[in-house]
Coordinates of C-alpha atoms in Angstrom, one line a residue:
X1021 CA 13.7 -23.5 31.1
X1022 CA 12.0 -21.6 34.0
X1023 CA 8.4 -20.3 33.5
X1024 CA 9.9 -16.6 34.6
X1025 CA 12.1 -17.1 31.5
X1026 CA 9.3 -18.5 29.1
X1027 CA 7.3 -15.8 30.3
X1028 CA 9.3 -13.0 29.1
X1029 CA 10.0 -14.7 25.9
X1030 CA 6.2 -14.6 25.4
X1031 CA 6.3 -10.6 26.3
X1032 CA 9.2 -10.2 24.0
X1033 CA 7.5 -12.5 20.9
X1034 CA 4.2 -12.6 19.5
X1035 CA 3.1 -14.5 16.1
X1036 CA 4.2 -11.4 14.0
X1037 CA 7.4 -9.6 15.5
X1038 CA 8.7 -6.4 13.4
X1039 CA 12.3 -5.5 14.1
X1040 CA 14.0 -2.2 13.3
X1041 CA 17.8 -2.5 13.2
X1042 CA 20.4 0.1 12.7
X1043 CA 22.0 2.8 14.5
X1044 CA 20.4 6.8 14.3
X1045 CA 24.1 8.1 14.7
X1046 CA 25.2 7.0 11.6
X1047 CA 22.7 9.0 9.0
X1048 CA 20.6 6.7 7.1
X1049 CA 21.2 3.7 9.2
X1050 CA 19.1 4.9 11.7
X1051 CA 16.0 3.7 9.0
X1052 CA 14.8 0.7 10.7
X1053 CA 14.4 2.6 14.1
X1054 CA 12.8 5.4 12.5
X1055 CA 10.1 2.8 10.9
X1056 CA 9.7 1.2 14.3
X1057 CA 8.9 4.5 15.8
X1058 CA 6.2 5.6 13.6
X1059 CA 4.7 1.6 13.6
X1060 CA 4.7 2.4 17.4
X1061 CA 2.5 5.0 17.1
X1062 CA -0.4 2.9 16.0
X1063 CA -2.7 0.9 17.2
X1064 CA -1.6 -2.5 16.0
X1065 CA -3.0 -5.9 16.7
X1066 CA -2.2 -7.8 20.0
X1067 CA -0.4 -10.5 18.0
X1068 CA 2.0 -8.0 16.5
X1069 CA 5.2 -7.0 18.3
X1070 CA 7.3 -3.9 17.3
X1071 CA 10.8 -4.0 18.6
X1072 CA 13.7 -1.6 18.2
X1073 CA 16.7 -3.8 17.9
X1074 CA 19.1 -0.9 17.9
X1075 CA 22.8 -1.8 17.5
X1076 CA 24.0 -5.2 18.8
X1077 CA 20.4 -6.3 19.7
X1078 CA 19.9 -8.0 16.3
X1079 CA 22.5 -10.8 16.8
X1080 CA 21.0 -11.5 20.2
X1081 CA 17.5 -11.0 19.1
X1082 CA 17.7 -13.6 16.0
X1083 CA 19.9 -16.2 18.3
X1084 CA 17.0 -15.9 20.9
X1085 CA 14.4 -16.4 18.4
X1086 CA 16.1 -19.5 16.6
X1087 CA 16.5 -20.9 20.2
X1088 CA 12.9 -20.2 21.5
X1089 CA 10.1 -22.6 21.3
X1090 CA 7.6 -19.5 20.7
X1091 CA 5.2 -19.4 18.1
X1092 CA 6.8 -16.8 16.0
X1093 CA 5.3 -17.0 12.6
X1094 CA 6.4 -14.2 10.7
X1095 CA 9.3 -11.8 11.5
X1096 CA 9.9 -8.5 9.6
X1097 CA 13.5 -7.0 9.9
X1098 CA 13.6 -3.4 8.5
X1099 CA 16.9 -2.1 7.9
X1100 CA 19.2 -0.4 5.1
X1101 CA 20.4 -2.4 2.4
X1102 CA 22.7 -1.7 -0.3
X1103 CA 20.9 -3.5 -3.3
X1104 CA 22.0 -1.0 -5.8
X1105 CA 18.7 0.8 -5.9
X1106 CA 18.0 4.7 -5.9
X1107 CA 18.4 6.2 -2.5
X1108 CA 15.3 5.9 -0.9
X1109 CA 14.0 2.6 -2.9
X1110 CA 12.3 -0.2 -1.0
X1111 CA 13.0 -3.6 -1.7
X1112 CA 11.9 -6.9 -0.1
X1113 CA 14.7 -9.3 0.3
X1114 CA 14.8 -13.2 1.0
X1115 CA 17.2 -14.5 3.4
X1116 CA 18.4 -16.5 0.9
X1117 CA 19.3 -13.5 -1.1
X1118 CA 21.4 -12.4 1.7
X1119 CA 25.3 -13.1 0.7
X1120 CA 27.2 -14.7 3.4
X1121 CA 29.0 -12.6 5.8
X1122 CA 27.9 -9.1 4.1
X1123 CA 24.7 -8.8 6.5
X1124 CA 26.5 -7.5 9.9
X1125 CA 25.5 -5.4 12.8
X1126 CA 27.4 -2.7 14.5
X1127 CA 29.5 -5.0 16.4
X1128 CA 30.3 -6.8 13.2
X1129 CA 28.6 -9.8 14.1
X1130 CA 27.4 -11.8 11.1
X1131 CA 23.5 -11.7 11.3
X1132 CA 23.0 -13.9 8.0
X1133 CA 23.4 -17.2 10.3
X1134 CA 21.1 -16.6 13.0
X1135 CA 18.5 -15.5 10.1
X1136 CA 19.3 -18.6 8.0
X1137 CA 18.7 -21.0 11.5
X1138 CA 15.3 -19.4 11.4
X1139 CA 14.1 -19.3 8.0
X1140 CA 13.0 -23.0 8.1
X1141 CA 10.8 -22.2 11.2
X1142 CA 9.7 -18.8 10.5
X1143 CA 8.7 -16.9 7.3
X1144 CA 11.0 -13.7 7.2
X1145 CA 11.0 -10.8 5.1
X1146 CA 13.9 -8.3 5.0
X1147 CA 12.5 -4.7 3.8
X1148 CA 15.5 -2.8 3.0
X1149 CA 15.8 0.8 2.1
X1150 CA 18.4 1.6 -0.1
X1151 CA 20.5 4.4 1.5
X1152 CA 22.1 7.7 0.2
X1153 CA 25.0 8.1 3.1
X1154 CA 26.0 5.8 6.0
X1155 CA 28.5 7.9 7.9
X1156 CA 30.2 5.3 9.9
X1157 CA 32.6 5.5 12.0
X1158 CA 31.7 9.3 11.8
X1159 CA 28.4 10.4 13.8
X1160 CA 25.7 12.4 11.9
X1161 CA 22.5 12.4 13.3
X1162 CA 19.6 12.6 10.6
X1163 CA 18.3 10.6 7.8
X1164 CA 18.9 12.0 4.1
X1165 CA 15.7 13.5 2.4
X1166 CA 15.4 10.4 0.3
X1167 CA 15.3 7.9 3.4
X1168 CA 13.0 10.2 5.4
X1169 CA 10.5 10.0 2.6
X1170 CA 10.6 6.3 2.4
X1171 CA 9.4 5.9 6.1
X1172 CA 5.9 6.1 5.4
X1173 CA 5.8 3.8 2.4
X1174 CA 7.4 1.2 4.6
X1175 CA 5.2 2.0 7.2
X1176 CA 2.5 1.2 5.0
X1177 CA 4.1 -1.7 3.0
X1178 CA 4.3 -3.6 6.5
X1179 CA 0.8 -2.6 7.4
X1180 CA -0.1 -4.3 4.3
X1181 CA 2.2 -7.2 4.6
X1182 CA 0.7 -7.8 8.4
X1183 CA -2.9 -7.3 6.6
X1184 CA -3.9 -4.1 8.6
X1185 CA -5.5 -0.9 6.7
X1186 CA -4.2 2.3 8.9
X1187 CA -5.8 5.4 7.4
X1188 CA -3.2 7.8 9.0
X1189 CA -0.4 6.3 6.7
X1190 CA -2.5 6.3 3.7
X1191 CA -3.3 9.8 4.1
X1192 CA 0.6 10.5 4.7
X1193 CA 1.5 8.8 1.2
X1194 CA -1.6 10.3 -0.7
X1195 CA -0.3 14.2 0.5
X1196 CA 3.1 13.3 -0.9
X1197 CA 1.5 12.0 -4.1
X1198 CA 3.5 8.6 -3.7
X1199 CA 2.3 5.2 -4.9
X1200 CA 4.7 3.5 -2.0
X1201 CA 6.2 1.5 -4.8
X1202 CA 8.5 -1.6 -3.9
X1203 CA 10.9 -3.6 -5.7
X1204 CA 10.9 -7.4 -5.3
X1205 CA 14.2 -8.7 -4.9
X1206 CA 13.3 -11.9 -3.7
X1207 CA 12.0 -14.5 -6.0
X1208 CA 8.9 -15.3 -3.8

């Protein structure tokens, strides 16, 4: 591998990678990018990289990570997930709990396979938000109220999981009177 491609990988990946997946054109499917947008406003440690993987990006990103020698230790995937909860409910999902062939990106590429290739080398936490509505194939810009209210709770959860205490999100949570509860689906 050339030194320029190794340098590009070092710029793309850090010890902790937070990846927001989804398409804001399909209502609640824009949850991952919305959380990433909020995280990018914060002053995070240098070993944390926040990436909006967008539409077809997740498949390429996870495949690139699987083929990389970079020292990524923890990958967070933020996305909507239909786990049977109430709209706006947040769950931490293990890669082992993803049903084969059920987790796909906007181009219908199965994301489960590259995630399973990574899981033995990288700690992976999927933070899923139960959507209220996904409008695909029709365009609908804007998140439902329930999913919008899950954004500050998700930001706070991610910060807690990476060991960062950021007062602004705590204040946002207190103003809403929310505890930021989270369901554990994974057996971790």
